XYZ file of C-alpha atoms in Angstrom:
344
model
C 75.373 26.488 -43.560
C 75.612 26.746 -39.768
C 72.253 28.649 -39.717
C 70.724 25.898 -41.924
C 71.974 23.137 -39.609
C 70.794 25.105 -36.559
C 67.333 25.444 -38.021
C 67.244 21.743 -38.905
C 68.341 20.848 -35.407
C 65.661 23.108 -33.960
C 62.826 21.577 -35.962
C 64.072 18.100 -35.213
C 64.009 18.865 -31.536
C 60.566 20.231 -31.658
C 59.342 17.204 -33.556
C 60.828 14.988 -30.974
C 59.189 16.979 -28.123
C 55.724 16.888 -29.878
C 56.166 13.107 -30.353
C 57.082 12.565 -26.717
C 54.135 14.673 -25.471
C 51.741 12.877 -27.733
C 52.985 9.435 -26.427
C 52.844 10.584 -22.776
C 49.364 12.160 -23.071
C 46.390 9.801 -22.834
C 44.320 9.457 -26.056
C 40.660 10.741 -25.806
C 38.358 7.947 -24.738
C 36.225 6.501 -27.535
C 32.470 7.104 -27.411
C 30.154 4.181 -27.001
C 26.819 4.651 -28.670
C 23.765 2.920 -27.119
C 20.186 2.545 -28.352
C 17.252 2.965 -25.856
C 13.786 1.656 -26.677
C 10.933 3.217 -24.696
C 7.312 2.135 -25.302
C 5.767 5.547 -24.091
C 5.174 8.133 -26.768
C 7.799 10.881 -26.793
C 5.314 13.441 -25.291
C 4.535 11.331 -22.236
C 6.085 12.420 -18.943
C 7.674 9.012 -18.455
C 9.316 9.149 -21.854
C 10.671 12.532 -20.920
C 12.048 11.200 -17.678
C 13.727 8.330 -19.652
C 15.217 10.882 -22.048
C 16.453 13.068 -19.064
C 18.159 9.915 -17.633
C 19.963 9.406 -20.952
C 21.200 13.015 -21.129
C 22.368 12.928 -17.520
C 24.381 9.703 -18.107
C 25.930 11.360 -21.138
C 26.860 14.526 -19.282
C 28.437 12.776 -16.309
C 30.420 10.325 -18.627
C 31.937 13.404 -20.381
C 31.063 12.284 -23.916
C 32.153 8.593 -23.483
C 28.578 7.492 -23.819
C 25.936 8.583 -26.410
C 22.402 7.306 -25.979
C 19.941 7.406 -28.836
C 16.344 7.250 -27.512
C 13.607 5.643 -29.632
C 10.238 6.428 -28.082
C 6.850 5.224 -28.915
C 7.881 1.692 -29.551
C 9.594 2.726 -32.738
C 12.511 0.409 -32.247
C 10.720 -2.479 -30.478
C 7.027 -2.773 -29.673
C 6.005 -2.583 -26.006
C 5.468 -6.344 -25.629
C 8.802 -7.126 -27.446
C 10.940 -4.548 -25.671
C 12.345 -6.915 -22.992
C 13.278 -9.582 -25.502
C 14.685 -6.916 -27.789
C 17.047 -5.798 -25.050
C 17.860 -9.464 -24.063
C 18.811 -10.264 -27.753
C 20.586 -6.993 -28.449
C 18.060 -5.424 -30.807
C 18.277 -2.445 -28.385
C 20.965 -1.894 -25.820
C 18.461 -0.447 -23.277
C 14.691 -0.829 -22.915
C 11.705 0.519 -20.866
C 8.452 -1.319 -20.880
C 5.949 -3.274 -18.707
C 6.416 -6.587 -17.104
C 2.667 -7.402 -17.501
C 2.953 -7.354 -21.249
C 4.518 -10.759 -20.951
C 2.329 -12.119 -18.135
C 3.537 -15.318 -16.692
C 7.153 -14.765 -17.627
C 8.086 -12.784 -14.436
C 6.072 -14.590 -11.736
C 7.970 -13.034 -8.717
C 7.633 -9.570 -10.204
C 3.877 -9.986 -10.819
C 3.307 -9.517 -7.130
C 3.833 -5.815 -7.501
C 0.827 -5.393 -9.719
C -1.680 -6.909 -7.273
C -4.444 -4.779 -5.835
C -2.481 -4.149 -2.583
C -3.638 -0.586 -1.957
C -0.921 1.621 -3.488
C -1.539 5.372 -2.502
C 0.573 6.996 -5.178
C 3.254 6.599 -7.858
C 6.205 7.439 -5.645
C 5.237 4.813 -3.112
C 4.578 2.230 -5.884
C 7.964 3.052 -7.444
C 9.922 2.882 -4.292
C 8.313 -0.398 -3.366
C 9.090 -1.959 -6.697
C 12.738 -1.080 -6.355
C 13.109 -2.164 -2.814
C 11.334 -5.378 -3.513
C 13.566 -6.135 -6.501
C 16.702 -5.383 -4.504
C 15.745 -7.882 -1.802
C 14.597 -10.729 -4.122
C 16.705 -10.188 -7.287
C 14.568 -12.805 -9.086
C 16.353 -15.245 -11.361
C 13.658 -14.510 -14.047
C 15.663 -11.189 -14.696
C 19.100 -12.704 -14.590
C 19.538 -12.310 -18.388
C 19.620 -8.503 -18.289
C 21.133 -5.736 -16.084
C 18.236 -4.180 -14.191
C 18.990 -0.414 -13.823
C 15.779 0.613 -11.979
C 12.090 0.125 -11.964
C 9.038 2.442 -11.737
C 5.328 2.147 -11.228
C 2.228 4.229 -11.685
C -0.142 5.577 -9.081
C -3.193 3.509 -8.095
C -5.657 2.283 -10.674
C -9.048 3.953 -9.927
C -12.498 3.541 -11.131
C -13.845 6.173 -13.495
C -17.515 6.013 -14.492
C -20.391 7.822 -16.215
C -22.584 7.518 -13.096
C -21.395 7.840 -9.466
C -20.274 4.637 -7.847
C -19.649 4.369 -4.154
C -20.662 0.800 -3.340
C -20.312 -2.687 -4.658
C -24.062 -2.792 -5.213
C -23.879 0.221 -7.615
C -20.944 -1.345 -9.421
C -22.528 -4.815 -9.931
C -23.121 -5.647 -13.556
C -21.523 -2.524 -14.975
C -19.421 -2.897 -18.128
C -15.982 -1.598 -17.223
C -13.061 -1.176 -19.553
C -10.199 -3.183 -18.000
C -7.361 -5.475 -19.139
C -5.026 -7.977 -17.542
C -4.931 -7.713 -13.840
C -7.520 -4.824 -13.758
C -9.958 -7.104 -15.505
C -9.595 -9.530 -12.513
C -10.190 -6.647 -10.176
C -13.342 -5.627 -12.100
C -14.708 -9.133 -12.057
C -13.904 -9.598 -8.352
C -15.895 -6.446 -7.620
C -18.909 -7.764 -9.463
C -18.643 -5.735 -12.658
C -18.166 -7.000 -16.200
C -14.648 -6.560 -17.616
C -14.382 -5.442 -21.243
C -10.906 -5.564 -22.757
C -9.693 -2.800 -24.929
C -6.585 -0.579 -25.352
C -6.500 3.009 -23.968
C -6.830 4.341 -27.513
C -10.352 2.995 -27.927
C -11.637 3.871 -24.423
C -12.788 7.459 -25.058
C -15.015 6.465 -27.918
C -16.400 3.395 -26.120
C -17.276 5.515 -23.078
C -18.815 8.167 -25.340
C -20.971 5.661 -27.158
C -21.964 3.673 -24.078
C -20.079 0.530 -25.110
C -18.647 0.586 -21.617
C -19.904 2.467 -18.519
C -16.639 3.022 -16.789
C -12.836 2.351 -16.905
C -10.250 1.225 -14.470
C -7.069 3.239 -14.943
C -4.625 5.684 -13.218
C -6.286 9.142 -12.826
C -3.627 10.625 -15.193
C -5.588 9.050 -18.075
C -8.406 11.491 -17.561
C -6.168 14.250 -19.010
C -3.576 12.239 -20.967
C -6.252 10.361 -22.918
C -9.011 13.167 -22.382
C -11.314 10.479 -20.785
C -12.518 13.149 -18.256
C -14.669 14.511 -21.104
C -16.777 11.289 -21.272
C -16.961 10.350 -17.575
C -18.653 12.153 -14.768
C -17.209 10.504 -11.579
C -14.061 8.921 -10.135
C -14.229 6.535 -7.228
C -11.163 6.824 -5.131
C -10.715 3.225 -4.387
C -6.967 3.397 -3.680
C -7.504 1.022 -0.771
C -7.498 -1.698 -3.419
C -5.441 0.225 -5.843
C -3.254 -1.775 -8.209
C -0.215 -0.556 -10.042
C 1.799 -1.606 -13.180
C 5.447 -2.226 -12.586
C 7.789 -1.053 -15.378
C 11.448 -1.874 -16.036
C 14.544 -0.119 -17.369
C 16.964 -2.884 -18.345
C 20.217 -3.149 -20.345
C 21.640 -5.868 -22.542
C 23.997 -7.766 -20.233
C 26.774 -8.323 -22.787
C 26.805 -4.541 -23.625
C 26.727 -3.726 -19.861
C 29.660 -5.892 -19.099
C 31.679 -4.383 -21.991
C 31.444 -0.853 -20.491
C 34.346 0.443 -18.271
C 33.760 0.047 -14.510
C 33.546 3.845 -13.934
C 30.866 4.272 -16.662
C 28.836 1.468 -15.093
C 29.101 3.219 -11.785
C 27.822 6.409 -13.336
C 24.844 4.640 -14.818
C 24.009 3.022 -11.521
C 24.268 6.340 -9.633
C 22.017 8.151 -12.157
C 19.574 5.231 -12.021
C 19.318 5.352 -8.192
C 18.494 9.083 -8.520
C 15.942 8.556 -11.212
C 13.717 6.234 -9.084
C 12.164 9.357 -7.520
C 12.245 11.219 -10.792
C 9.856 8.717 -12.241
C 7.820 8.326 -9.015
C 7.326 12.156 -8.893
C 6.547 12.223 -12.574
C 3.764 9.721 -12.080
C 2.320 11.739 -9.204
C 2.624 15.018 -11.154
C 0.653 13.349 -14.046
C -2.034 12.085 -11.618
C -2.345 15.544 -10.165
C -2.876 16.940 -13.694
C -5.509 14.380 -14.370
C -7.258 15.110 -11.024
C -7.197 18.873 -11.653
C -8.428 18.467 -15.188
C -11.436 16.265 -14.313
C -12.479 18.627 -11.505
C -12.191 21.613 -13.923
C -14.753 19.928 -16.075
C -17.192 19.696 -13.151
C -16.689 16.031 -12.571
C -16.573 14.664 -9.019
C -14.069 12.507 -7.048
C -15.777 10.282 -4.508
C -14.320 8.366 -1.610
C -15.500 5.077 -0.142
C -16.717 4.826 3.531
C -14.538 2.793 5.843
C -17.120 0.015 5.807
C -17.380 0.046 2.056
C -13.673 0.154 1.666
C -13.386 -2.971 3.814
C -15.903 -4.724 1.514
C -13.914 -3.855 -1.558
C -10.607 -5.197 -0.003
C -12.358 -8.425 0.948
C -13.691 -8.775 -2.549
C -10.262 -8.635 -4.236
C -8.431 -10.709 -1.604
C -9.041 -13.934 -3.656
C -6.874 -12.413 -6.410
C -3.934 -12.134 -4.006
C -4.674 -15.569 -2.500
C -4.748 -17.037 -6.035
C -1.413 -15.489 -6.843
C 0.149 -17.052 -3.674
C -1.274 -20.545 -4.592
C -0.300 -20.457 -8.237
C 3.276 -19.090 -7.728
C 4.036 -21.128 -4.701
C 3.255 -24.203 -6.831
C 6.218 -23.154 -9.002
C 8.486 -23.432 -5.956
C 8.743 -19.665 -5.543
C 8.309 -17.720 -2.190
C 5.019 -16.114 -3.129
C 3.673 -15.881 0.445
C 6.650 -13.949 1.699
C 6.751 -11.775 -1.467
C 3.218 -10.677 -0.785
C 3.922 -9.988 2.838
C 7.081 -8.023 2.057
C 5.231 -5.865 -0.545
C 2.463 -5.090 2.036
C 5.173 -4.106 4.570
C 6.953 -1.943 1.937
C 3.752 -0.088 1.100
C 3.260 0.751 4.752
C 6.896 1.877 5.122
C 6.968 4.159 2.163
C 3.443 5.395 2.686
C 4.604 7.130 5.864
C 7.247 9.001 3.831
C 5.437 9.920 0.645
C 1.840 10.636 1.533
């Protein structure tokens, strides 16, 4: 009987200890699952950079965050990605400001033909500019970071090194690049990248304005013979990585800090990825026997003068909305010069 009581007492004591330990030990943190819509196809270097960002956030959060990436616009199409994030269709989104042109007037300054030398400079400029202005047009979301491609260049079936040679040529271009094409005296023809190869091949267009990475990524080097390095008037396309504000505010403070720290590091990850893709495009077109031509200083000055009305038009139109367009342009020009010294 004594032994039975002793055993009972022992088990009761052990149970009490286990209960006390369980109450004193913190419960494992719950995992928050997020959805991330990326418009790039999964095979694209920028989609891979976005995927790597997600995995790094998960790693540093020790399992408290799980991010499911939906590439190729499979969750929200490219032109609906921002609204999809704003409304909570996705928790995170990566796409292009210019797909909803007119909605982000202060951010559109980044896309102007200001003479971007490479993707890292363009990406650094975009983030520094946003940090200074924090436009109200983006107040509905949490902006994690921005990135932007290297300069849009001219790729043609015949060599072009002057405005005279460019005049009247049919050039595939859309949005802002169509304005650049027209300002330079050529004829803009709008079409998506997916149709450009066949259009060049059949002579529907005689050239295209695009980052040089498209020569490999879209195989367009097979149907052009020459690239004009007109980076002096190089435009870019600014892209966002944003988060639904309600979902952001619901995260613990330490998790938000982790996401901001990783985002700050990924600015250069994306900038370098753009430059790596441009190098691959450059190497690929040269391997096919194509040429890359530079403008003379005199001709470069003519091209810059020709596109200046685009910049002046932006200043006039956006200033009329009561926004500081003039200072925005000046600041972007200064930022390009600053980062150009670091990343050339």
